[in-house]
Amino acid sequence: MYEIARRLDLNTVQVTETLVYYSMLRRKPLGKYHVQICTNVSCMLQGGYGLLEHAKRRLEIGHKEVTQDGVFSLEEVECLGACTGAPCMQVNYDYFENLTTEAFDRIIEYLDLGRNPEPVQVISGALHPRHPAETPLISKLWGIRDSHKIDVYVQHEGYAGLKKAVTEMTPDAIIEEVKTSNLRGRGGAGFPTGMKWSFVPKDSPKPKYVICNADESEPGTCKDRPLMEMDPHQLIEGIIIAGRAINAHQGFIYIRGEYRYVLNIVERAIEEAYSRGYLGQNILGSGFDFDLLIHTGAGAATHASSRRFRPSSDCMGVRRSSTTLRRSAQCPRSSAKAAKPTPIAARARTAGRGWSAFRAISASRASTKFPSAST
Ligand SMILES: Cc1cc2nc3c(=O)[nH]c(=O)nc-3n(C[C@H](O)[C@H](O)[C@H](O)COP(=O)(O)O)c2cc1C
Ligand code: FES
C-alpha cells in the first residue's frame, strides 16, 4: 500500500479509501476460485440467504474467508446485475444464475476437480416470452439472433440515425430533435436527455467528453447489461450522436467490473464500428471525428463493505480496454490513478477452516456429468 501511494503520489489514506470502496480491489489474496453470492433484494427473495448459508457450510468458511488449501474463497455481495436470474453467484466473475443448493454443490465439485463448469447461459431476462401487447423499449433487437453483431444491427436500420446526424443535421438540430422525442435517461433520475445535452456550454474552448455510465448495480433495475450484451451498437451509435451534439470527440464507456463477459462483447462491437467507419476520423465522410474507449470499474457502486451510494465512475478508471486504448488518447485523470484489480491468487494464504471432509465426498461424487446450474 505504501508503495502504491508513493508511486501514484497519494497518501495512504487515499489508497485505503479506494481499496475499501471498490469491492474488486483486495488487500488479501483470494482462493483460486472466488465464489460471490448475491443477497441483495431480488436474490434474497429467491433464497439468496439460504444459498449463502449452504455455501458456508459446504465450504466450511465464512464471508471473506479462504479455505485452508487456498482453493475457494467466499464472499457475500450486493446486486450482481442478474436479478432476473436470482438467486445468482459469480465464480471468478463467471455467472451462475437461477441457482439451487444442489446446483451449487455440483459447481463446487467440478471446480474442485479442476474442471470448468460452463457458466449458465446468460439470458439477462431480456429474452422472456413476449406478450403481444408488450413494446420493447430498450431494444427492438431482443431475441434476434446475433443481434450484437454489426451486420444484424445495420440490417435493422442501425447507424442510419448517426448518418443523418453527422451528414444532415447541425448539433443544435440534434439536441432539439432529442428534446422533442422526450427521451429520458435510464440511469435512475429519468432526466430529459436533450435538456442535459443542451447544458454543455457551446462556446467553451475546453474539450468535451461523453461518458456513458454502465456501472449499474441498483437491484431490480438492471438493463445496461442486456443492452450491452445484445445490442451494443445501439449504445455506441447513441454515444457518437451525443458527441456530435455537444461537440465532443472522445467518449468513454465505464463498464461495471463484474460484467467481464460484457466487456468483451462491447470491445468487439467498438472494433466493428471502427472498421466500418462509424468511429475514428472523418466519420462517414462528414469531417466529424470521434473515438471511443472502455474503462472497467472495480466493483459496483453499492456494496456490502460501505453501503455508501456513490457512482464508482466518480473515481473512474481501473482497467482500460487495450485495443480501444491504442486508438485514442488516455483519459487524463484515470491514467494517473489507474490501478489493476488484484488477480485471483493461485494459492491463497490460510484464512478459513479446513474442508477436507467435503472434498473427499466431492471427489467421489463428481464423476457425474455436470449438467446445468439451473437444473
Ligand atoms: C435513483 C438513481 C440510481 C442510480 N443508480 C446508479 C447505479 O446503480 N450505478 C451507477 O453507477 N450510477 C447510478 N446512478 C447515477 C446515474 O447513472 C448517473 O447519474 C448517470 O449520469 C445518469 O444518466 P442518464 O441521465 O442517462 O440517466 C443512479 C442515479 C439515480 C438518480
Ligand atoms: S439482487 Fe441479486 S443479482 Fe440483483
Short mmCIF file of C-alpha atoms and ligand atoms in Angstrom, two decimals:
data_model
loop_
_atom_site.label_atom_id
_atom_site.label_comp_id
_atom_site.label_asym_id
_atom_site.label_seq_id
_atom_site.Cartn_x
_atom_site.Cartn_y
_atom_site.Cartn_z
CA MET A 1 0.00 0.00 0.00
CA TYR A 2 2.84 2.39 0.83
CA GLU A 3 4.43 1.59 -2.49
CA ILE A 4 1.18 2.27 -4.38
CA ALA A 5 0.78 5.57 -2.54
CA ARG A 6 4.36 6.54 -3.29
CA ARG A 7 4.14 5.69 -6.98
CA LEU A 8 0.82 7.47 -7.50
CA ASP A 9 1.76 10.43 -5.38
CA LEU A 10 -1.14 9.86 -2.98
CA ASN A 11 -1.27 9.46 0.76
CA THR A 12 -2.03 6.06 2.29
CA VAL A 13 -5.48 7.16 3.46
CA GLN A 14 -6.45 7.84 -0.15
CA VAL A 15 -5.21 4.41 -1.17
CA THR A 16 -7.04 2.75 1.73
CA GLU A 17 -10.24 4.61 0.90
CA THR A 18 -10.08 3.36 -2.68
CA LEU A 19 -9.36 -0.21 -1.58
CA VAL A 20 -12.27 -0.19 0.85
CA TYR A 21 -14.69 1.40 -1.60
CA TYR A 22 -14.17 -0.88 -4.60
CA SER A 23 -15.30 -4.41 -3.99
CA MET A 24 -12.92 -5.85 -6.60
CA LEU A 25 -9.78 -4.43 -5.04
CA ARG A 26 -8.33 -6.75 -2.40
CA ARG A 27 -5.89 -6.48 0.43
CA LYS A 28 -5.68 -10.21 0.99
CA PRO A 29 -5.27 -12.99 -1.58
CA LEU A 30 -8.42 -14.82 -2.66
CA GLY A 31 -8.91 -18.51 -3.26
CA LYS A 32 -8.21 -19.96 -6.69
CA TYR A 33 -11.98 -19.89 -7.17
CA HIS A 34 -13.64 -16.85 -5.70
CA VAL A 35 -17.31 -17.53 -5.02
CA GLN A 36 -19.54 -14.46 -4.72
CA ILE A 37 -23.14 -14.95 -3.67
CA CYS A 38 -25.63 -12.13 -4.02
CA THR A 39 -28.04 -11.48 -1.15
CA ASN A 40 -29.48 -8.19 -2.37
CA VAL A 41 -33.23 -7.86 -2.61
CA SER A 42 -34.09 -9.94 -5.71
CA CYS A 43 -31.76 -12.74 -4.71
CA MET A 44 -32.83 -12.52 -1.08
CA LEU A 45 -36.46 -13.02 -2.14
CA GLN A 46 -35.42 -16.04 -4.19
CA GLY A 47 -33.45 -17.75 -1.42
CA GLY A 48 -30.09 -15.98 -1.59
CA TYR A 49 -29.50 -16.14 2.17
CA GLY A 50 -30.26 -19.86 2.26
CA LEU A 51 -27.78 -20.34 -0.54
CA LEU A 52 -25.15 -18.33 1.28
CA GLU A 53 -25.60 -20.33 4.47
CA HIS A 54 -25.42 -23.53 2.45
CA ALA A 55 -22.19 -22.32 0.82
CA LYS A 56 -20.70 -21.51 4.22
CA ARG A 57 -21.48 -25.00 5.47
CA ARG A 58 -20.21 -26.78 2.39
CA LEU A 59 -17.01 -24.80 2.06
CA GLU A 60 -16.55 -24.52 5.83
CA ILE A 61 -15.62 -20.89 5.55
CA GLY A 62 -17.39 -17.62 6.18
CA HIS A 63 -17.71 -14.30 4.39
CA LYS A 64 -14.34 -13.15 3.03
CA GLU A 65 -12.58 -16.29 4.16
CA VAL A 66 -10.39 -18.68 2.18
CA THR A 67 -10.30 -22.47 2.52
CA GLN A 68 -7.19 -23.84 4.17
CA ASP A 69 -5.85 -25.19 0.89
CA GLY A 70 -6.49 -21.88 -0.84
CA VAL A 71 -8.82 -23.36 -3.46
CA PHE A 72 -12.02 -21.48 -2.57
CA SER A 73 -12.89 -18.14 -1.06
CA LEU A 74 -16.39 -16.94 -0.31
CA GLU A 75 -17.97 -13.52 -0.30
CA GLU A 76 -21.48 -12.22 0.21
CA VAL A 77 -22.03 -9.48 -2.35
CA GLU A 78 -24.58 -6.91 -3.39
CA CYS A 79 -26.57 -6.97 -6.64
CA LEU A 80 -24.63 -8.61 -9.47
CA GLY A 81 -26.95 -7.28 -12.15
CA ALA A 82 -28.57 -10.68 -12.67
CA CYS A 83 -31.82 -10.07 -10.79
CA THR A 84 -33.91 -11.86 -13.40
CA GLY A 85 -31.81 -14.96 -12.74
CA ALA A 86 -31.98 -14.75 -8.95
CA PRO A 87 -30.55 -16.22 -6.87
CA CYS A 88 -27.20 -15.95 -8.52
CA MET A 89 -23.49 -16.11 -7.90
CA GLN A 90 -20.29 -15.46 -9.73
CA VAL A 91 -17.22 -17.68 -9.63
CA ASN A 92 -14.17 -15.78 -10.82
CA TYR A 93 -16.69 -13.41 -12.41
CA ASP A 94 -18.48 -16.11 -14.42
CA TYR A 95 -22.23 -16.04 -13.85
CA PHE A 96 -24.32 -18.87 -12.44
CA GLU A 97 -27.96 -17.91 -12.30
CA ASN A 98 -31.21 -19.45 -11.07
CA LEU A 99 -29.10 -21.33 -8.56
CA THR A 100 -30.21 -24.10 -6.25
CA THR A 101 -28.18 -25.62 -3.45
CA GLU A 102 -27.84 -28.82 -5.50
CA ALA A 103 -26.52 -26.89 -8.48
CA PHE A 104 -24.15 -25.03 -6.18
CA ASP A 105 -22.71 -28.30 -4.91
CA ARG A 106 -22.19 -29.61 -8.41
CA ILE A 107 -20.38 -26.47 -9.48
CA ILE A 108 -18.10 -26.63 -6.45
CA GLU A 109 -17.41 -30.28 -7.00
CA TYR A 110 -16.46 -29.67 -10.60
CA LEU A 111 -14.21 -26.78 -9.75
CA ASP A 112 -12.52 -28.78 -7.05
CA LEU A 113 -11.68 -31.43 -9.59
CA GLY A 114 -10.11 -28.80 -11.77
CA ARG A 115 -12.93 -28.86 -14.32
CA ASN A 116 -14.58 -25.74 -15.58
CA PRO A 117 -18.36 -25.82 -15.42
CA GLU A 118 -19.90 -23.81 -18.22
CA PRO A 119 -21.40 -20.62 -16.84
CA VAL A 120 -25.16 -20.86 -17.02
CA GLN A 121 -26.29 -19.36 -20.28
CA VAL A 122 -26.79 -15.70 -19.75
CA ILE A 123 -30.20 -14.53 -20.79
CA SER A 124 -30.41 -11.37 -18.76
CA GLY A 125 -34.17 -11.57 -18.52
CA ALA A 126 -34.48 -9.70 -21.79
CA LEU A 127 -35.49 -12.79 -23.68
CA HIS A 128 -38.66 -13.73 -21.86
CA PRO A 129 -41.70 -14.84 -23.89
CA ARG A 130 -43.17 -11.59 -25.10
CA HIS A 131 -46.77 -10.60 -24.53
CA PRO A 132 -48.41 -9.31 -27.75
CA ALA A 133 -49.20 -6.01 -26.03
CA GLU A 134 -45.63 -5.52 -24.89
CA THR A 135 -43.49 -2.87 -26.57
CA PRO A 136 -39.77 -3.39 -26.10
CA LEU A 137 -38.36 -0.04 -25.00
CA ILE A 138 -34.67 -0.65 -24.59
CA SER A 139 -34.02 -2.54 -27.79
CA LYS A 140 -36.09 -3.72 -30.72
CA LEU A 141 -33.48 -6.41 -31.36
CA TRP A 142 -34.23 -8.54 -28.28
CA GLY A 143 -34.41 -12.15 -29.32
CA ILE A 144 -32.96 -11.64 -32.80
CA ARG A 145 -30.08 -13.99 -33.48
CA ASP A 146 -26.60 -12.39 -33.35
CA SER A 147 -28.15 -9.04 -32.51
CA HIS A 148 -24.83 -7.89 -31.06
CA LYS A 149 -23.14 -8.08 -34.45
CA ILE A 150 -22.84 -5.04 -36.67
CA ASP A 151 -24.32 -6.71 -39.78
CA VAL A 152 -27.52 -7.57 -37.92
CA TYR A 153 -27.66 -4.09 -36.42
CA VAL A 154 -27.23 -2.42 -39.81
CA GLN A 155 -29.88 -4.71 -41.35
CA HIS A 156 -32.30 -3.25 -38.81
CA GLU A 157 -31.57 0.37 -39.74
CA GLY A 158 -28.65 0.59 -37.36
CA TYR A 159 -26.33 3.60 -37.78
CA ALA A 160 -28.92 5.32 -40.03
CA GLY A 161 -29.52 7.83 -37.23
CA LEU A 162 -25.79 8.50 -36.98
CA LYS A 163 -25.52 9.01 -40.72
CA LYS A 164 -28.31 11.55 -40.60
CA ALA A 165 -26.84 13.26 -37.53
CA VAL A 166 -23.38 13.74 -38.99
CA THR A 167 -24.27 14.47 -42.60
CA GLU A 168 -27.62 16.29 -42.48
CA MET A 169 -28.09 17.86 -39.05
CA THR A 170 -26.44 20.58 -37.02
CA PRO A 171 -25.63 19.91 -33.34
CA ASP A 172 -28.47 22.26 -32.31
CA ALA A 173 -30.92 20.42 -34.54
CA ILE A 174 -29.91 17.10 -32.97
CA ILE A 175 -30.49 18.45 -29.47
CA GLU A 176 -33.90 19.85 -30.49
CA GLU A 177 -34.86 16.51 -32.03
CA VAL A 178 -33.87 14.64 -28.86
CA LYS A 179 -35.82 17.14 -26.75
CA THR A 180 -38.89 16.66 -28.96
CA SER A 181 -38.61 12.89 -28.66
CA ASN A 182 -38.91 13.14 -24.85
CA LEU A 183 -36.05 10.70 -24.49
CA ARG A 184 -35.10 10.41 -20.83
CA GLY A 185 -32.05 8.99 -19.10
CA ARG A 186 -32.31 5.50 -17.70
CA GLY A 187 -29.59 5.93 -15.10
CA GLY A 188 -32.04 6.48 -12.27
CA ALA A 189 -33.23 10.08 -12.43
CA GLY A 190 -35.13 9.88 -15.72
CA PHE A 191 -33.65 13.25 -16.61
CA PRO A 192 -34.58 14.59 -20.09
CA THR A 193 -31.63 13.74 -22.34
CA GLY A 194 -31.98 16.65 -24.79
CA MET A 195 -32.03 19.12 -21.93
CA LYS A 196 -28.93 17.52 -20.41
CA TRP A 197 -27.08 17.85 -23.72
CA SER A 198 -28.17 21.48 -24.07
CA PHE A 199 -26.45 22.33 -20.76
CA VAL A 200 -22.99 21.73 -22.24
CA PRO A 201 -21.54 25.20 -22.92
CA LYS A 202 -21.21 25.63 -26.66
CA ASP A 203 -18.63 28.38 -26.67
CA SER A 204 -16.25 26.92 -24.12
CA PRO A 205 -12.86 26.13 -25.66
CA LYS A 206 -12.38 23.30 -23.18
CA PRO A 207 -12.51 19.75 -24.57
CA LYS A 208 -15.77 17.91 -24.01
CA TYR A 209 -16.26 14.23 -23.34
CA VAL A 210 -19.20 11.85 -23.47
CA ILE A 211 -19.13 9.47 -20.53
CA CYS A 212 -21.52 6.55 -20.53
CA ASN A 213 -22.03 5.17 -17.04
CA ALA A 214 -22.61 1.44 -17.39
CA ASP A 215 -21.78 0.69 -13.77
CA GLU A 216 -25.32 -0.24 -12.85
CA SER A 217 -25.92 -2.03 -9.58
CA GLU A 218 -29.36 -0.96 -8.43
CA PRO A 219 -31.17 -4.23 -7.66
CA GLY A 220 -34.11 -4.97 -9.91
CA THR A 221 -33.36 -2.21 -12.39
CA CYS A 222 -30.51 -3.69 -14.36
CA LYS A 223 -30.87 -3.05 -18.08
CA ASP A 224 -27.38 -1.89 -19.09
CA ARG A 225 -26.18 -5.46 -19.03
CA PRO A 226 -28.72 -6.86 -21.54
CA LEU A 227 -28.39 -3.75 -23.68
CA MET A 228 -24.61 -4.11 -23.94
CA GLU A 229 -24.85 -7.87 -24.30
CA MET A 230 -27.44 -7.95 -27.06
CA ASP A 231 -27.47 -4.51 -28.66
CA PRO A 232 -24.08 -2.87 -28.08
CA HIS A 233 -24.16 -0.98 -31.37
CA GLN A 234 -27.23 0.95 -30.27
CA LEU A 235 -25.21 2.19 -27.32
CA ILE A 236 -22.21 3.05 -29.49
CA GLU A 237 -24.37 4.87 -32.04
CA GLY A 238 -26.05 6.88 -29.29
CA ILE A 239 -22.72 7.89 -27.79
CA ILE A 240 -21.39 9.11 -31.14
CA ILE A 241 -24.56 11.11 -31.78
CA ALA A 242 -24.24 12.64 -28.30
CA GLY A 243 -20.66 13.54 -29.15
CA ARG A 244 -21.73 15.24 -32.34
CA ALA A 245 -24.48 17.14 -30.45
CA ILE A 246 -22.17 18.56 -27.79
CA ASN A 247 -19.07 18.80 -29.97
CA ALA A 248 -17.09 16.12 -28.15
CA HIS A 249 -14.55 13.97 -29.91
CA GLN A 250 -13.87 11.42 -27.23
CA GLY A 251 -16.23 9.06 -25.44
CA PHE A 252 -15.79 6.59 -22.61
CA ILE A 253 -17.93 3.64 -21.62
CA TYR A 254 -17.46 2.88 -17.96
CA ILE A 255 -18.43 -0.78 -17.60
CA ARG A 256 -19.06 -2.45 -14.31
CA GLY A 257 -16.05 -4.62 -13.46
CA GLU A 258 -18.20 -7.64 -12.68
CA TYR A 259 -19.58 -7.57 -16.25
CA ARG A 260 -16.45 -9.23 -17.56
CA TYR A 261 -18.03 -11.08 -20.48
CA VAL A 262 -19.92 -7.91 -21.48
CA LEU A 263 -16.64 -6.07 -21.75
CA ASN A 264 -15.54 -8.47 -24.48
CA ILE A 265 -18.80 -8.04 -26.40
CA VAL A 266 -18.66 -4.25 -26.31
CA GLU A 267 -14.98 -4.24 -27.18
CA ARG A 268 -15.64 -6.35 -30.27
CA ALA A 269 -18.55 -4.07 -31.22
CA ILE A 270 -16.30 -1.00 -30.96
CA GLU A 271 -13.77 -2.69 -33.22
CA GLU A 272 -16.51 -3.43 -35.74
CA ALA A 273 -17.67 0.19 -35.62
CA TYR A 274 -14.12 1.42 -36.27
CA SER A 275 -13.69 -0.98 -39.16
CA ARG A 276 -16.89 0.30 -40.82
CA GLY A 277 -16.04 3.97 -40.41
CA TYR A 278 -18.61 4.77 -37.73
CA LEU A 279 -15.84 5.63 -35.29
CA GLY A 280 -12.48 7.32 -35.82
CA GLN A 281 -11.52 10.08 -38.18
CA ASN A 282 -13.91 11.68 -40.66
CA ILE A 283 -16.92 9.55 -39.78
CA LEU A 284 -18.89 8.63 -42.93
CA GLY A 285 -17.06 11.37 -44.80
CA SER A 286 -18.63 14.06 -42.62
CA GLY A 287 -15.43 15.57 -41.24
CA PHE A 288 -16.53 14.65 -37.70
CA ASP A 289 -14.03 12.67 -35.61
CA PHE A 290 -14.92 10.58 -32.60
CA ASP A 291 -13.01 7.99 -30.58
CA LEU A 292 -14.45 5.65 -28.02
CA LEU A 293 -12.80 3.59 -25.35
CA ILE A 294 -13.81 1.39 -22.47
CA HIS A 295 -12.89 1.66 -18.82
CA THR A 296 -13.87 -1.03 -16.38
CA GLY A 297 -14.90 -0.36 -12.83
CA ALA A 298 -13.56 -2.23 -9.84
CA GLY A 299 -16.77 -3.27 -8.20
CA ALA A 300 -20.29 -1.99 -8.05
CA ALA A 301 -21.38 1.37 -6.71
CA THR A 302 -23.23 -0.08 -3.74
CA HIS A 303 -21.55 -2.85 -1.87
CA ALA A 304 -21.53 -4.55 1.46
CA SER A 305 -18.37 -3.04 2.85
CA SER A 306 -19.52 0.54 2.82
CA ARG A 307 -23.21 0.76 1.92
CA ARG A 308 -22.44 4.20 0.65
CA PHE A 309 -24.07 5.28 -2.55
CA ARG A 310 -21.80 6.97 -4.97
CA PRO A 311 -21.37 6.04 -8.62
CA SER A 312 -17.97 4.40 -8.87
CA SER A 313 -17.39 6.35 -12.08
CA ASP A 314 -16.61 9.29 -9.76
CA CYS A 315 -13.19 7.73 -9.46
CA MET A 316 -13.28 6.34 -12.96
CA GLY A 317 -10.65 4.11 -14.37
CA VAL A 318 -9.24 0.87 -13.24
CA ARG A 319 -8.56 -1.15 -16.33
CA ARG A 320 -8.65 0.14 -19.84
CA SER A 321 -9.53 -1.86 -22.83
CA SER A 322 -6.21 -2.39 -24.51
CA THR A 323 -7.43 -2.33 -28.09
CA THR A 324 -9.52 0.78 -27.76
CA LEU A 325 -6.83 2.50 -25.74
CA ARG A 326 -4.36 2.15 -28.54
CA ARG A 327 -6.66 4.09 -30.79
CA SER A 328 -7.04 7.17 -28.71
CA ALA A 329 -5.60 9.31 -26.00
CA GLN A 330 -5.70 8.06 -22.43
CA CYS A 331 -8.18 9.52 -20.02
CA PRO A 332 -6.10 12.19 -18.34
CA ARG A 333 -7.49 11.51 -14.88
CA SER A 334 -7.51 7.79 -14.89
CA SER A 335 -4.10 7.38 -16.46
CA ALA A 336 -2.59 8.93 -13.36
CA LYS A 337 -4.64 6.99 -10.86
CA ALA A 338 -5.20 3.71 -12.64
CA ALA A 339 -4.61 0.53 -10.71
CA LYS A 340 -5.23 -3.02 -11.84
CA PRO A 341 -7.65 -5.18 -9.88
CA THR A 342 -5.85 -7.80 -7.88
CA PRO A 343 -5.74 -11.03 -9.86
CA ILE A 344 -7.17 -14.15 -8.35
CA ALA A 345 -4.30 -15.60 -6.36
CA ALA A 346 -3.35 -19.10 -7.44
CA ARG A 347 -2.53 -20.21 -3.94
CA ALA A 348 -4.04 -18.15 -1.18
CA ARG A 349 -2.94 -17.86 2.39
CA THR A 350 -4.79 -19.77 5.08
CA ALA A 351 -7.72 -17.87 6.43
CA GLY A 352 -10.52 -20.35 6.96
CA ARG A 353 -11.09 -23.74 8.46
CA GLY A 354 -10.38 -26.97 6.65
CA TRP A 355 -12.87 -28.57 4.33
CA SER A 356 -11.08 -31.79 3.57
CA ALA A 357 -14.10 -33.87 4.53
CA PHE A 358 -16.27 -32.19 1.93
CA ARG A 359 -13.54 -32.51 -0.66
CA ALA A 360 -13.34 -36.24 -0.07
CA ILE A 361 -17.09 -36.55 -0.61
CA SER A 362 -16.90 -34.28 -3.65
CA ALA A 363 -14.23 -36.35 -5.30
CA SER A 364 -16.32 -39.48 -5.08
CA ARG A 365 -19.42 -37.75 -6.41
CA ALA A 366 -18.05 -35.60 -9.14
CA SER A 367 -17.66 -38.31 -11.69
CA THR A 368 -21.18 -37.47 -12.79
CA LYS A 369 -21.57 -35.16 -15.77
CA PHE A 370 -22.10 -31.54 -14.90
CA PRO A 371 -25.48 -30.63 -16.34
CA SER A 372 -26.51 -27.05 -15.69
CA ALA A 373 -26.55 -24.94 -12.61
CA SER A 374 -30.21 -24.22 -13.08
CA THR A 375 -31.33 -27.83 -13.00
C1 LIG B 1 -32.04 6.55 -8.43
C2 LIG B 1 -30.66 6.54 -9.07
C3 LIG B 1 -29.99 5.34 -9.15
C4 LIG B 1 -28.70 5.29 -9.71
N1 LIG B 1 -28.05 4.09 -9.77
C5 LIG B 1 -26.78 4.05 -10.18
C6 LIG B 1 -26.06 2.82 -10.16
O1 LIG B 1 -26.58 1.79 -9.76
N2 LIG B 1 -24.78 2.83 -10.59
C7 LIG B 1 -24.18 3.97 -11.04
O2 LIG B 1 -23.02 3.95 -11.42
N3 LIG B 1 -24.86 5.14 -11.10
C8 LIG B 1 -26.12 5.21 -10.67
N4 LIG B 1 -26.78 6.40 -10.70
C9 LIG B 1 -26.13 7.57 -11.31
C10 LIG B 1 -26.53 7.70 -12.81
O3 LIG B 1 -26.23 6.56 -13.54
C11 LIG B 1 -25.75 8.84 -13.44
O4 LIG B 1 -26.15 9.98 -12.77
C12 LIG B 1 -25.97 8.99 -14.95
O5 LIG B 1 -25.26 10.10 -15.39
C13 LIG B 1 -27.43 9.14 -15.34
O6 LIG B 1 -27.52 9.13 -16.77
P1 LIG B 1 -28.90 9.35 -17.54
O7 LIG B 1 -29.24 10.81 -17.46
O8 LIG B 1 -28.67 8.89 -18.92
O9 LIG B 1 -29.93 8.54 -16.81
C14 LIG B 1 -28.08 6.48 -10.17
C15 LIG B 1 -28.77 7.70 -10.11
C16 LIG B 1 -30.05 7.74 -9.57
C17 LIG B 1 -30.78 9.06 -9.51
S1 FES B 2 -30.31 -8.70 -6.41
FE1 FES B 2 -29.02 -10.39 -6.79
S2 FES B 2 -28.42 -10.04 -8.84
FE2 FES B 2 -29.63 -8.29 -8.41
#
